[in-house]
Structure formats: C-alpha cells, structure tokens
Amino acid sequence: MRLDVLTLFPEMFAGYLGGSLLKRAIERGLVEVRLYNIRDWATDKHKTVDDRPFGGGPGMVLKVDTVVPCVEEVRRQGADPGHLVMLTPQGRRLDQAVVEQLAARERIVLLCGRYEGFDERIRLLLEPDEISIGDFVLNGGEVAAMAIIDAVIRLVPDVLGDAQSSQVDSFSGGQPRLEFAQYTRPRVYRELEVPPVLLGGNHEEIACWRQQNSKRRTRLRRADLL
Ligand code: ADE
C-alpha cells in the first residue's frame, strides 16, 4: 500500500513514521509513505499558502491555486492516482468500517489542512473523500492523518506479527463489539485476581467467557453499538 501525505508540516510525521510497527512495515516493503510539503507548490516569492477569507472573519484559508496543483501533481505520480482523502471536521466520521474501505485501496492520498480551512473550490475541483476523526476541532489534519494511517496499516496483510490479532479487535468484523478484558502475569496483584477460567486451559470455556465479557462491556459502555 502506498500512502501520500500532503501537509504544511511534514516534520510532524518523522517520529510517528520511525515508530516500531510502521517502521518495520516500511522496511519490509509492505507500506510506502511519501511526504509532500504543500508549500513547495506556492507560486510567489514569499511561499504563501493561505490568505484572508473574502467577506472577512478570523483566520486564514488555504489557497486553491496552491493546493489543487499540489494534489494533481502528486496524484499523477504512479499509475494509480489513488483515493483522495481530505481531513476535515466536516467529513464523514471515521470508524472501523471506513478504515476497512480505505485498507482495500492500493494507494491513498491524504490532504491535511491547517488554519481556518480550505477554499471551497478545492472541494469542488478535487471531490475528495472528506473524513473527520470525531466531533472536535484539531489544529490541523496531521494528527487525523496519522490516526487513519495507524488504523489502516493494521489491516494490510502481514503488517501485524500475529495474523489473528486484528480479527479480535474491538469493532472489527460484522458486529462491532468492545474487546473482552485481557490479563497477563502476575496472577494476583494487590489482591486483584485473574478470573480463574482464564487459567484453566479449557479453550471452550475461555471462548465462552470472553464472548460474554465482550457483550457485557459493550452493553455497559457502548450500548449504541448493539
Ligand atoms: N482537522 C481539524 N479537525 C479535524 C477532525 N476532527 N478530523 C479530521 N481532520 C480535522
């Protein structure tokens, strides 16, 4: 899978890309990430990427004549122009079903905004898949892009060490459920004991306990999922 990130702050991704799971996936050639600085497409000598909104008001707006050529040129690189995602609080809400749709793509181009937003004509001309990671406003799309990359690469075949571990995650599969409670050693800590069924080695009983635990948690914490 190829991921192209278009941002005014490519340096924000350095630490994240160097992190263990993604770093290994990149080294193994399973995932390729390319960063582009939108500012490189600015046309004036001051490298201006934003301007004051027509009609007045606070903040700055990303310029259509910088962002559109940037996206078009990046998409022309490679045979597949890729699926264009714009990170914005106005987009459709990210959930595991959206992550699964994105993971099916060969190439995703992630467009990160800053300031007050994008000139509306960027939307009209590029018709991106607008995605929000939640009903709150971030300072820009970069953290949202990292959230998408993080969730998507888990579903790329062979990225996870244990082939099963993305299957039991909360929200994966047809019926979204919270994951069951997990325990590891020690068996007792500050008088809190691991449920005995998990120590018994009876796989059927363990599966049954986990299913019930998962259902109960979902009912108590996220009834909206049921
Ligand atoms: N940019 C600013 N806020 C955002 C959000 N909630 N989701 C995606 N991109 C954003």
Coordinates of C-alpha atoms and ligand atoms in Angstrom, one line a residue:
M1 CA 0.0 0.0 0.0
R2 CA 1.2 3.5 -0.9
L3 CA 0.3 6.5 1.3
D4 CA 1.0 10.0 0.2
V5 CA 0.7 12.8 2.8
L6 CA 0.2 16.4 1.7
T7 CA 0.8 18.7 4.6
L8 CA 2.4 22.1 5.6
F9 CA 4.2 20.3 8.4
P10 CA 5.8 17.1 7.1
E11 CA 8.2 17.2 10.1
M12 CA 5.3 16.2 12.4
F13 CA 5.3 12.7 10.8
A14 CA 9.0 11.9 11.4
G15 CA 8.6 10.5 14.9
Y16 CA 5.5 8.6 14.0
L17 CA 7.0 7.0 10.9
G18 CA 10.0 6.0 12.8
G19 CA 7.9 4.1 15.3
S20 CA 8.2 0.3 15.5
L21 CA 5.2 -1.2 13.7
L22 CA 5.1 1.3 10.8
K23 CA 8.9 1.4 10.6
R24 CA 9.0 -2.4 10.2
A25 CA 6.2 -2.4 7.7
I26 CA 8.1 0.2 5.6
E27 CA 11.3 -1.7 5.9
R28 CA 9.6 -4.9 4.8
G29 CA 8.2 -3.1 1.7
L30 CA 4.5 -3.7 2.8
V31 CA 3.8 0.0 3.2
E32 CA 5.3 3.0 1.5
V33 CA 4.8 6.5 2.9
R34 CA 5.7 9.7 0.9
L35 CA 5.5 13.2 2.5
Y36 CA 5.0 16.3 0.5
N37 CA 5.1 19.9 1.7
I38 CA 2.2 21.8 0.2
R39 CA 4.3 25.0 0.5
D40 CA 6.5 23.7 -2.3
W41 CA 3.6 24.5 -4.7
A42 CA 3.3 28.1 -3.6
T43 CA 3.9 30.4 -6.6
D44 CA 5.1 33.7 -5.0
K45 CA 8.4 34.5 -3.6
H46 CA 7.1 34.5 0.0
K47 CA 5.8 30.9 -0.5
T48 CA 2.3 32.0 0.5
V49 CA -0.1 29.1 1.1
D50 CA -3.0 30.8 2.8
D51 CA -4.9 34.1 2.6
R52 CA -7.6 36.1 4.4
P53 CA -11.2 35.0 3.8
F54 CA -13.3 37.0 1.4
G55 CA -16.2 38.6 3.4
G56 CA -13.9 38.9 6.4
G57 CA -13.7 36.9 9.6
P58 CA -10.9 35.4 11.6
G59 CA -8.2 33.1 10.5
M60 CA -6.7 32.2 7.1
V61 CA -7.9 30.0 4.3
L62 CA -5.7 27.6 2.3
K63 CA -5.4 28.8 -1.3
V64 CA -7.0 26.9 -4.1
D65 CA -4.2 27.8 -6.6
T66 CA -1.6 26.2 -4.3
V67 CA -3.5 23.1 -3.1
V68 CA -5.1 21.9 -6.3
P69 CA -1.8 21.9 -8.4
C70 CA -0.1 20.1 -5.5
V71 CA -2.7 17.4 -5.3
E72 CA -2.9 17.0 -9.0
E73 CA 0.9 16.7 -9.4
V74 CA 1.2 14.1 -6.6
R75 CA -1.7 12.1 -8.0
R76 CA -0.1 12.0 -11.4
Q77 CA 2.9 10.2 -10.0
G78 CA 2.4 6.5 -10.4
A79 CA -0.1 4.5 -12.4
D80 CA -2.9 4.7 -9.8
P81 CA -4.0 8.3 -8.9
G82 CA -5.1 6.9 -5.6
H83 CA -8.1 7.6 -3.3
L84 CA -8.0 11.2 -2.2
V85 CA -8.9 11.8 1.4
M86 CA -9.3 15.3 2.8
L87 CA -9.0 15.6 6.6
T88 CA -11.7 17.9 7.9
P89 CA -14.1 18.1 10.9
Q90 CA -16.8 18.4 8.2
G91 CA -16.2 15.0 6.8
R92 CA -17.9 11.6 7.3
R93 CA -17.0 10.2 10.6
L94 CA -14.1 7.7 10.7
D95 CA -15.0 4.2 12.1
Q96 CA -13.7 0.7 11.6
A97 CA -16.0 0.2 8.6
V98 CA -14.4 3.3 6.9
V99 CA -11.0 2.0 7.9
E100 CA -11.8 -1.3 6.2
Q101 CA -12.9 0.5 3.0
L102 CA -9.6 2.5 3.0
A103 CA -7.5 -0.5 3.6
A104 CA -8.8 -2.1 0.4
R105 CA -7.2 0.7 -1.6
E106 CA -3.7 0.3 -3.2
R107 CA -3.0 4.0 -2.8
I108 CA -4.4 6.7 -0.5
V109 CA -3.5 10.4 -0.8
L110 CA -4.1 12.2 2.5
L111 CA -4.6 16.0 2.3
C112 CA -4.1 17.8 5.6
G113 CA -5.5 21.3 6.2
R114 CA -4.4 24.0 8.7
Y115 CA -5.8 27.4 9.6
E116 CA -9.5 28.0 9.2
G117 CA -9.9 25.6 6.4
F118 CA -9.8 25.0 2.7
D119 CA -11.1 27.3 -0.1
E120 CA -14.4 25.7 -1.0
R121 CA -13.2 25.4 -4.7
I122 CA -10.6 22.8 -3.5
R123 CA -13.6 20.5 -2.6
L124 CA -15.4 21.3 -5.8
L125 CA -12.5 20.6 -8.1
L126 CA -10.9 17.6 -6.4
E127 CA -14.1 15.9 -5.0
P128 CA -12.2 14.3 -2.1
D129 CA -13.5 11.7 0.4
E130 CA -13.8 14.1 3.3
I131 CA -13.1 12.4 6.6
S132 CA -13.4 13.5 10.3
I133 CA -11.9 11.6 13.2
G134 CA -14.5 13.0 15.6
D135 CA -16.7 15.9 16.6
F136 CA -13.9 18.1 17.8
V137 CA -11.6 20.6 16.1
L138 CA -7.9 19.8 15.8
N139 CA -5.4 22.5 14.8
G140 CA -4.9 20.6 11.5
G141 CA -5.4 17.4 9.7
E142 CA -2.0 15.9 10.5
V143 CA -3.0 14.1 13.7
A144 CA -6.1 12.8 11.9
A145 CA -4.0 11.6 9.0
M146 CA -1.8 9.7 11.5
A147 CA -4.8 8.1 13.1
I148 CA -6.0 6.9 9.7
I149 CA -2.6 5.6 8.7
D150 CA -2.3 3.8 12.0
A151 CA -5.7 2.2 11.8
V152 CA -5.3 1.3 8.1
I153 CA -1.9 -0.3 8.1
R154 CA -3.0 -2.8 10.8
L155 CA -5.3 -4.3 8.2
V156 CA -2.6 -4.5 5.5
P157 CA -1.7 -8.2 5.2
D158 CA 1.4 -9.3 7.1
V159 CA 1.9 -6.0 8.9
L160 CA 0.8 -7.4 12.3
G161 CA 3.0 -10.1 13.7
D162 CA 0.2 -12.3 14.9
A163 CA -2.2 -12.7 11.9
Q164 CA -5.1 -13.1 14.2
S165 CA -4.7 -10.0 16.3
S166 CA -6.6 -7.6 14.1
Q167 CA -9.5 -10.1 14.0
V168 CA -10.3 -9.9 17.7
D169 CA -10.0 -6.2 17.9
S170 CA -13.0 -4.2 19.0
F171 CA -15.1 -3.1 16.1
S172 CA -13.7 -5.5 13.5
G173 CA -15.9 -8.0 11.7
G174 CA -19.6 -7.6 11.0
Q175 CA -20.8 -6.9 14.5
P176 CA -18.9 -4.2 16.4
R177 CA -18.2 -5.2 19.9
L178 CA -15.8 -4.0 22.5
E179 CA -12.9 -6.4 23.1
F180 CA -13.0 -8.6 26.2
A181 CA -10.9 -8.0 29.2
Q182 CA -7.3 -9.2 29.0
Y183 CA -4.9 -10.3 31.7
T184 CA -1.3 -11.3 32.0
R185 CA 1.1 -12.3 34.8
P186 CA 1.1 -11.9 37.8
R187 CA -2.0 -13.9 38.7
V188 CA -2.6 -11.7 41.7
Y189 CA -1.8 -8.0 42.1
R190 CA -2.9 -6.0 45.1
E191 CA -5.4 -8.7 45.8
L192 CA -6.9 -8.5 42.4
E193 CA -7.1 -11.9 40.8
V194 CA -7.2 -13.0 37.2
P195 CA -10.6 -14.8 36.5
P196 CA -9.9 -18.5 37.2
V197 CA -11.5 -19.6 33.9
L198 CA -8.6 -18.0 32.0
L199 CA -6.1 -20.1 33.9
G200 CA -7.8 -23.4 33.4
G201 CA -6.8 -24.1 29.9
N202 CA -10.3 -25.1 28.7
H203 CA -10.5 -23.4 25.4
E204 CA -14.2 -23.7 25.0
E205 CA -14.9 -22.2 28.4
I206 CA -12.4 -19.4 27.8
A207 CA -14.1 -18.6 24.5
C208 CA -17.5 -18.5 26.1
W209 CA -16.3 -16.3 29.0
R210 CA -14.7 -13.9 26.5
Q211 CA -17.8 -13.7 24.4
Q212 CA -19.9 -12.9 27.5
N213 CA -17.4 -10.4 28.8
S214 CA -17.3 -8.6 25.5
K215 CA -21.1 -8.5 25.2
R216 CA -21.5 -7.2 28.8
R217 CA -18.8 -4.5 28.3
T218 CA -20.4 -3.3 25.1
R219 CA -23.9 -3.2 26.8
L220 CA -22.5 -1.2 29.7
R221 CA -20.2 1.2 27.9
R222 CA -21.4 1.4 24.3
A223 CA -25.0 0.3 24.1
D224 CA -25.3 2.4 20.9
L225 CA -23.2 -0.3 19.1
L226 CA -25.7 -3.1 19.8
Ligands
ADE1 N1 -9.0 18.8 11.1 C1 -9.4 19.5 12.1 N2 -10.2 18.8 12.9 C2 -10.3 17.6 12.4 C3 -11.0 16.4 12.7 N3 -11.8 16.4 13.8 N4 -10.9 15.4 11.9 C4 -10.2 15.4 10.8 N5 -9.5 16.5 10.4 C5 -9.5 17.6 11.2

